[in-house]
PDB file of C-alpha atoms in Angstrom:
ATOM      1  CA  MET A   1      71.116-109.589  71.452  1.00 36.00           C
ATOM      2  CA  THR A   2      73.255-111.095  74.178  1.00 39.00           C
ATOM      3  CA  GLU A   3      75.107-109.123  76.816  1.00 42.00           C
ATOM      4  CA  ASP A   4      78.326-110.013  75.028  1.00 48.00           C
ATOM      5  CA  HIS A   5      77.112-108.405  71.795  1.00 54.00           C
ATOM      6  CA  LYS A   6      79.023-105.173  71.331  1.00 72.00           C
ATOM      7  CA  LEU A   7      77.565-102.143  69.638  1.00 90.00           C
ATOM      8  CA  LYS A   8      79.864 -99.558  68.086  1.00 95.00           C
ATOM      9  CA  PHE A   9      79.101 -96.284  66.349  1.00 96.00           C
ATOM     10  CA  VAL A  10      81.730 -94.152  64.651  1.00 97.00           C
ATOM     11  CA  PHE A  11      81.682 -90.355  64.491  1.00 98.00           C
ATOM     12  CA  THR A  12      83.437 -88.897  61.460  1.00 96.00           C
ATOM     13  CA  GLY A  13      83.672 -85.545  59.709  1.00 95.00           C
ATOM     14  CA  SER A  14      85.965 -82.637  59.071  1.00 91.00           C
ATOM     15  CA  VAL A  15      88.219 -80.849  61.543  1.00 88.00           C
ATOM     16  CA  GLY A  16      86.157 -78.872  64.041  1.00 89.00           C
ATOM     17  CA  ALA A  17      82.832 -80.545  63.226  1.00 94.00           C
ATOM     18  CA  GLY A  18      82.417 -81.658  66.862  1.00 94.00           C
ATOM     19  CA  LYS A  19      83.334 -85.344  66.964  1.00 95.00           C
ATOM     20  CA  THR A  20      85.440 -85.197  70.135  1.00 93.00           C
ATOM     21  CA  THR A  21      82.998 -82.802  71.787  1.00 95.00           C
ATOM     22  CA  ALA A  22      80.014 -85.049  71.009  1.00 96.00           C
ATOM     23  CA  ILE A  23      81.694 -88.112  72.492  1.00 96.00           C
ATOM     24  CA  ARG A  24      82.718 -86.129  75.594  1.00 95.00           C
ATOM     25  CA  GLN A  25      79.121 -85.014  76.115  1.00 96.00           C
ATOM     26  CA  ILE A  26      77.630 -88.492  76.363  1.00 95.00           C
ATOM     27  CA  SER A  27      80.399 -90.871  77.413  1.00 95.00           C
ATOM     28  CA  GLU A  28      79.928 -92.413  80.854  1.00 94.00           C
ATOM     29  CA  VAL A  29      83.673 -92.918  81.165  1.00 91.00           C
ATOM     30  CA  ASP A  30      86.370 -90.317  80.733  1.00 87.00           C
ATOM     31  CA  PRO A  31      86.888 -90.404  76.963  1.00 76.00           C
ATOM     32  CA  ILE A  32      90.213 -91.486  75.622  1.00 71.00           C
ATOM     33  CA  THR A  33      91.401 -88.884  73.155  1.00 73.00           C
ATOM     34  CA  THR A  34      94.505 -88.504  71.051  1.00 67.00           C
ATOM     35  CA  GLU A  35      94.632 -84.739  70.868  1.00 67.00           C
ATOM     36  CA  ALA A  36      97.803 -83.069  69.637  1.00 64.00           C
ATOM     37  CA  LYS A  37      98.855 -79.634  68.478  1.00 70.00           C
ATOM     38  CA  PRO A  38      97.929 -79.277  64.781  1.00 62.00           C
ATOM     39  CA  SER A  39     100.823 -79.586  62.390  1.00 68.00           C
ATOM     40  CA  ASP A  40      99.169 -77.724  59.527  1.00 67.00           C
ATOM     41  CA  GLU A  41      98.337 -74.006  59.468  1.00 69.00           C
ATOM     42  CA  THR A  42      94.706 -74.375  58.382  1.00 64.00           C
ATOM     43  CA  THR A  43      93.841 -76.579  61.357  1.00 62.00           C
ATOM     44  CA  ALA A  44      95.984 -74.514  63.752  1.00 59.00           C
ATOM     45  CA  ARG A  45      93.947 -71.404  62.887  1.00 64.00           C
ATOM     46  CA  ARG A  46      90.732 -73.177  63.883  1.00 70.00           C
ATOM     47  CA  LYS A  47      91.798 -75.244  66.896  1.00 62.00           C
ATOM     48  CA  LYS A  48      94.528 -75.496  69.521  1.00 69.00           C
ATOM     49  CA  THR A  49      94.409 -79.304  69.432  1.00 67.00           C
ATOM     50  CA  THR A  50      93.070 -81.898  67.020  1.00 65.00           C
ATOM     51  CA  THR A  51      92.509 -85.655  67.050  1.00 68.00           C
ATOM     52  CA  VAL A  52      95.360 -87.583  65.463  1.00 60.00           C
ATOM     53  CA  ALA A  53      94.293 -91.213  65.931  1.00 63.00           C
ATOM     54  CA  MET A  54      90.860 -91.618  67.511  1.00 73.00           C
ATOM     55  CA  ASP A  55      88.503 -90.727  70.325  1.00 88.00           C
ATOM     56  CA  TYR A  56      86.833 -93.390  72.434  1.00 91.00           C
ATOM     57  CA  GLY A  57      83.947 -93.333  74.873  1.00 94.00           C
ATOM     58  CA  GLN A  58      81.221 -95.618  76.220  1.00 93.00           C
ATOM     59  CA  LEU A  59      77.527 -95.334  76.922  1.00 93.00           C
ATOM     60  CA  THR A  60      75.128 -97.858  78.459  1.00 91.00           C
ATOM     61  CA  LEU A  61      71.811 -98.118  76.636  1.00 86.00           C
ATOM     62  CA  ASP A  62      68.489 -98.544  78.453  1.00 84.00           C
ATOM     63  CA  GLY A  63      68.572-102.320  77.962  1.00 84.00           C
ATOM     64  CA  GLY A  64      72.001-102.521  79.594  1.00 87.00           C
ATOM     65  CA  GLN A  65      73.930-102.935  76.347  1.00 88.00           C
ATOM     66  CA  LEU A  66      77.258-101.161  76.145  1.00 91.00           C
ATOM     67  CA  LEU A  67      77.666 -98.784  73.224  1.00 93.00           C
ATOM     68  CA  TYR A  68      81.210 -98.020  72.099  1.00 95.00           C
ATOM     69  CA  LEU A  69      81.715 -94.549  70.635  1.00 97.00           C
ATOM     70  CA  CYS A  70      84.683 -93.960  68.351  1.00 95.00           C
ATOM     71  CA  GLY A  71      85.692 -90.729  66.677  1.00 94.00           C
ATOM     72  CA  THR A  72      87.922 -90.436  63.629  1.00 94.00           C
ATOM     73  CA  PRO A  73      90.487 -87.690  63.072  1.00 87.00           C
ATOM     74  CA  GLY A  74      89.275 -84.863  60.845  1.00 79.00           C
ATOM     75  CA  GLN A  75      92.555 -84.219  59.079  1.00 83.00           C
ATOM     76  CA  ARG A  76      92.486 -85.960  55.715  1.00 83.00           C
ATOM     77  CA  ARG A  77      95.976 -87.371  56.112  1.00 82.00           C
ATOM     78  CA  PHE A  78      94.461 -89.666  58.758  1.00 85.00           C
ATOM     79  CA  ASP A  79      91.600 -90.894  56.545  1.00 86.00           C
ATOM     80  CA  PHE A  80      92.879 -94.464  56.803  1.00 90.00           C
ATOM     81  CA  MET A  81      91.524 -94.469  60.380  1.00 84.00           C
ATOM     82  CA  CYS A  82      87.946 -94.466  59.017  1.00 89.00           C
ATOM     83  CA  GLU A  83      88.394 -97.931  57.540  1.00 91.00           C
ATOM     84  CA  ILE A  84      90.045 -99.207  60.721  1.00 91.00           C
ATOM     85  CA  LEU A  85      87.458 -97.739  63.096  1.00 92.00           C
ATOM     86  CA  THR A  86      84.389 -98.736  61.090  1.00 94.00           C
ATOM     87  CA  LYS A  87      85.341-102.429  61.222  1.00 94.00           C
ATOM     88  CA  GLY A  88      82.633-104.054  63.323  1.00 93.00           C
ATOM     89  CA  ALA A  89      80.652-100.819  63.654  1.00 95.00           C
ATOM     90  CA  LEU A  90      76.904-100.778  63.176  1.00 94.00           C
ATOM     91  CA  GLY A  91      76.612 -97.205  62.024  1.00 96.00           C
ATOM     92  CA  LEU A  92      78.343 -93.994  61.044  1.00 97.00           C
ATOM     93  CA  ILE A  93      77.506 -90.540  62.347  1.00 98.00           C
ATOM     94  CA  ILE A  94      78.809 -87.944  59.910  1.00 98.00           C
ATOM     95  CA  LEU A  95      79.161 -84.485  61.433  1.00 98.00           C
ATOM     96  CA  VAL A  96      79.301 -81.628  58.935  1.00 97.00           C
ATOM     97  CA  ASP A  97      80.402 -78.151  60.032  1.00 97.00           C
ATOM     98  CA  ASN A  98      77.856 -75.847  58.389  1.00 97.00           C
ATOM     99  CA  SER A  99      80.215 -72.877  58.799  1.00 95.00           C
ATOM    100  CA  HIS A 100      82.809 -74.595  56.580  1.00 93.00           C
ATOM    101  CA  ASP A 101      83.547 -72.858  53.272  1.00 93.00           C
ATOM    102  CA  ASP A 102      81.808 -75.648  51.339  1.00 95.00           C
ATOM    103  CA  PRO A 103      79.898 -77.946  53.718  1.00 97.00           C
ATOM    104  CA  MET A 104      78.224 -79.849  50.870  1.00 97.00           C
ATOM    105  CA  SER A 105      81.594 -80.911  49.512  1.00 96.00           C
ATOM    106  CA  GLU A 106      82.508 -82.065  53.035  1.00 96.00           C
ATOM    107  CA  LEU A 107      79.373 -84.210  53.168  1.00 97.00           C
ATOM    108  CA  ASP A 108      80.153 -85.625  49.739  1.00 96.00           C
ATOM    109  CA  TYR A 109      83.745 -86.327  50.775  1.00 97.00           C
ATOM    110  CA  TYR A 110      82.809 -88.317  53.897  1.00 97.00           C
ATOM    111  CA  LEU A 111      80.058 -90.237  52.131  1.00 97.00           C
ATOM    112  CA  ASN A 112      82.523 -91.208  49.388  1.00 97.00           C
ATOM    113  CA  LEU A 113      85.302 -92.004  51.868  1.00 96.00           C
ATOM    114  CA  ASN A 114      82.982 -94.401  53.704  1.00 97.00           C
ATOM    115  CA  ALA A 115      81.069 -95.702  50.659  1.00 96.00           C
ATOM    116  CA  ALA A 116      82.142 -99.341  51.130  1.00 95.00           C
ATOM    117  CA  PHE A 117      81.039 -99.323  54.774  1.00 96.00           C
ATOM    118  CA  LEU A 118      77.735 -97.605  53.929  1.00 96.00           C
ATOM    119  CA  ARG A 119      76.779-100.280  51.397  1.00 94.00           C
ATOM    120  CA  SER A 120      75.803-102.501  54.323  1.00 93.00           C
ATOM    121  CA  SER A 121      75.509-100.087  57.256  1.00 94.00           C
ATOM    122  CA  ALA A 122      73.530 -97.034  58.271  1.00 94.00           C
ATOM    123  CA  ALA A 123      74.461 -93.378  58.628  1.00 97.00           C
ATOM    124  CA  VAL A 124      73.015 -90.287  60.254  1.00 98.00           C
ATOM    125  CA  ILE A 125      74.090 -86.794  59.220  1.00 98.00           C
ATOM    126  CA  GLY A 126      74.474 -84.183  61.964  1.00 98.00           C
ATOM    127  CA  ILE A 127      74.866 -80.577  60.840  1.00 98.00           C
ATOM    128  CA  THR A 128      76.904 -78.652  63.418  1.00 97.00           C
ATOM    129  CA  HIS A 129      77.648 -74.930  63.761  1.00 96.00           C
ATOM    130  CA  TYR A 130      74.149 -74.272  62.408  1.00 93.00           C
ATOM    131  CA  ASP A 131      73.893 -71.462  64.951  1.00 92.00           C
ATOM    132  CA  GLU A 132      76.802 -69.733  63.197  1.00 94.00           C
ATOM    133  CA  LYS A 133      75.595 -70.275  59.644  1.00 94.00           C
ATOM    134  CA  ALA A 134      72.081 -71.527  58.799  1.00 90.00           C
ATOM    135  CA  SER A 135      72.778 -72.021  55.110  1.00 94.00           C
ATOM    136  CA  PRO A 136      72.790 -74.547  53.578  1.00 96.00           C
ATOM    137  CA  THR A 137      69.589 -75.695  55.225  1.00 96.00           C
ATOM    138  CA  VAL A 138      68.652 -79.205  56.309  1.00 96.00           C
ATOM    139  CA  SER A 139      66.432 -79.336  53.208  1.00 97.00           C
ATOM    140  CA  ASP A 140      69.461 -78.550  51.034  1.00 97.00           C
ATOM    141  CA  TYR A 141      71.294 -81.516  52.571  1.00 97.00           C
ATOM    142  CA  TYR A 142      68.306 -83.786  51.941  1.00 97.00           C
ATOM    143  CA  ARG A 143      68.245 -82.633  48.309  1.00 97.00           C
ATOM    144  CA  VAL A 144      71.925 -83.553  47.865  1.00 96.00           C
ATOM    145  CA  LEU A 145      71.405 -86.930  49.537  1.00 97.00           C
ATOM    146  CA  GLU A 146      68.395 -87.634  47.319  1.00 97.00           C
ATOM    147  CA  GLU A 147      70.452 -86.813  44.201  1.00 96.00           C
ATOM    148  CA  ARG A 148      73.092 -89.289  45.411  1.00 95.00           C
ATOM    149  CA  GLY A 149      70.484 -91.921  46.233  1.00 95.00           C
ATOM    150  CA  ASP A 150      71.430 -91.908  49.929  1.00 94.00           C
ATOM    151  CA  PRO A 151      68.511 -92.313  52.364  1.00 92.00           C
ATOM    152  CA  TRP A 152      70.178 -91.052  55.542  1.00 96.00           C
ATOM    153  CA  PRO A 153      68.430 -88.845  58.123  1.00 97.00           C
ATOM    154  CA  VAL A 154      69.751 -85.287  58.534  1.00 98.00           C
ATOM    155  CA  MET A 155      69.373 -82.949  61.503  1.00 97.00           C
ATOM    156  CA  HIS A 156      71.123 -79.912  62.882  1.00 95.00           C
ATOM    157  CA  VAL A 157      72.753 -80.552  66.246  1.00 97.00           C
ATOM    158  CA  ASP A 158      74.915 -78.782  68.767  1.00 97.00           C
ATOM    159  CA  ALA A 159      77.699 -81.227  69.662  1.00 97.00           C
ATOM    160  CA  ARG A 160      78.103 -79.384  72.985  1.00 97.00           C
ATOM    161  CA  LYS A 161      74.612 -80.489  74.067  1.00 97.00           C
ATOM    162  CA  ALA A 162      74.214 -84.048  75.339  1.00 97.00           C
ATOM    163  CA  ASP A 163      70.519 -84.117  74.366  1.00 97.00           C
ATOM    164  CA  ASP A 164      71.385 -83.294  70.749  1.00 97.00           C
ATOM    165  CA  VAL A 165      74.027 -86.039  70.634  1.00 97.00           C
ATOM    166  CA  ARG A 166      71.559 -88.510  72.185  1.00 95.00           C
ATOM    167  CA  LEU A 167      69.082 -87.564  69.457  1.00 96.00           C
ATOM    168  CA  LEU A 168      71.709 -88.512  66.854  1.00 95.00           C
ATOM    169  CA  LEU A 169      72.253 -91.868  68.566  1.00 94.00           C
ATOM    170  CA  ASN A 170      68.527 -92.575  68.919  1.00 93.00           C
ATOM    171  CA  THR A 171      68.036 -91.707  65.261  1.00 95.00           C
ATOM    172  CA  MET A 172      70.867 -94.078  64.377  1.00 94.00           C
ATOM    173  CA  LEU A 173      69.296 -96.868  66.426  1.00 91.00           C
ATOM    174  CA  ALA A 174      65.947 -96.285  64.692  1.00 91.00           C
ATOM    175  CA  THR A 175      67.638 -96.194  61.277  1.00 89.00           C
ATOM    176  CA  LEU A 176      69.310 -99.557  61.934  1.00 88.00           C
ATOM    177  CA  GLU A 177      65.875-101.155  62.117  1.00 81.00           C
ATOM    178  CA  TYR A 178      65.351-100.328  58.424  1.00 75.00           C
ATOM    179  CA  VAL A 179      68.777-101.239  57.009  1.00 66.00           C
TER     180      VAL A 179
END
């Protein structure tokens, strides 16, 4: 790849899954965020602010290539941002909040929402809030993905830990070699 070649990964998932936090942990520049006070009660109970357009950060890979990090809003009324942000992206990192009432339906929702993109691109599934609720297990997620015919790697991560977020990115880079 040339120096001009741009790499972009998109973080997506439900409200509170850790998209903004993950980008903040690894970005080498101050992330650009579009945080606002939630306008719906459900989100307001969980968070004081939420992303309403996108998050943006950058990271330089070992070879000197610049990696662009974009985060989608978690509120479903902003789902159209997934299609916009995944244009030109190489991969999708889906964060699923394991403490959500029905995390498997959240996984299913984001896989379906991004189905067109995932026909020709890779994904990695990061299970967050695993320290709060360890069920469903990573094996349960793999079982659901197998039933769907989706080959994506799954791991539990803490979006507050840079090493965990780097593991997601390294897994994505390795996955791209097989897509």
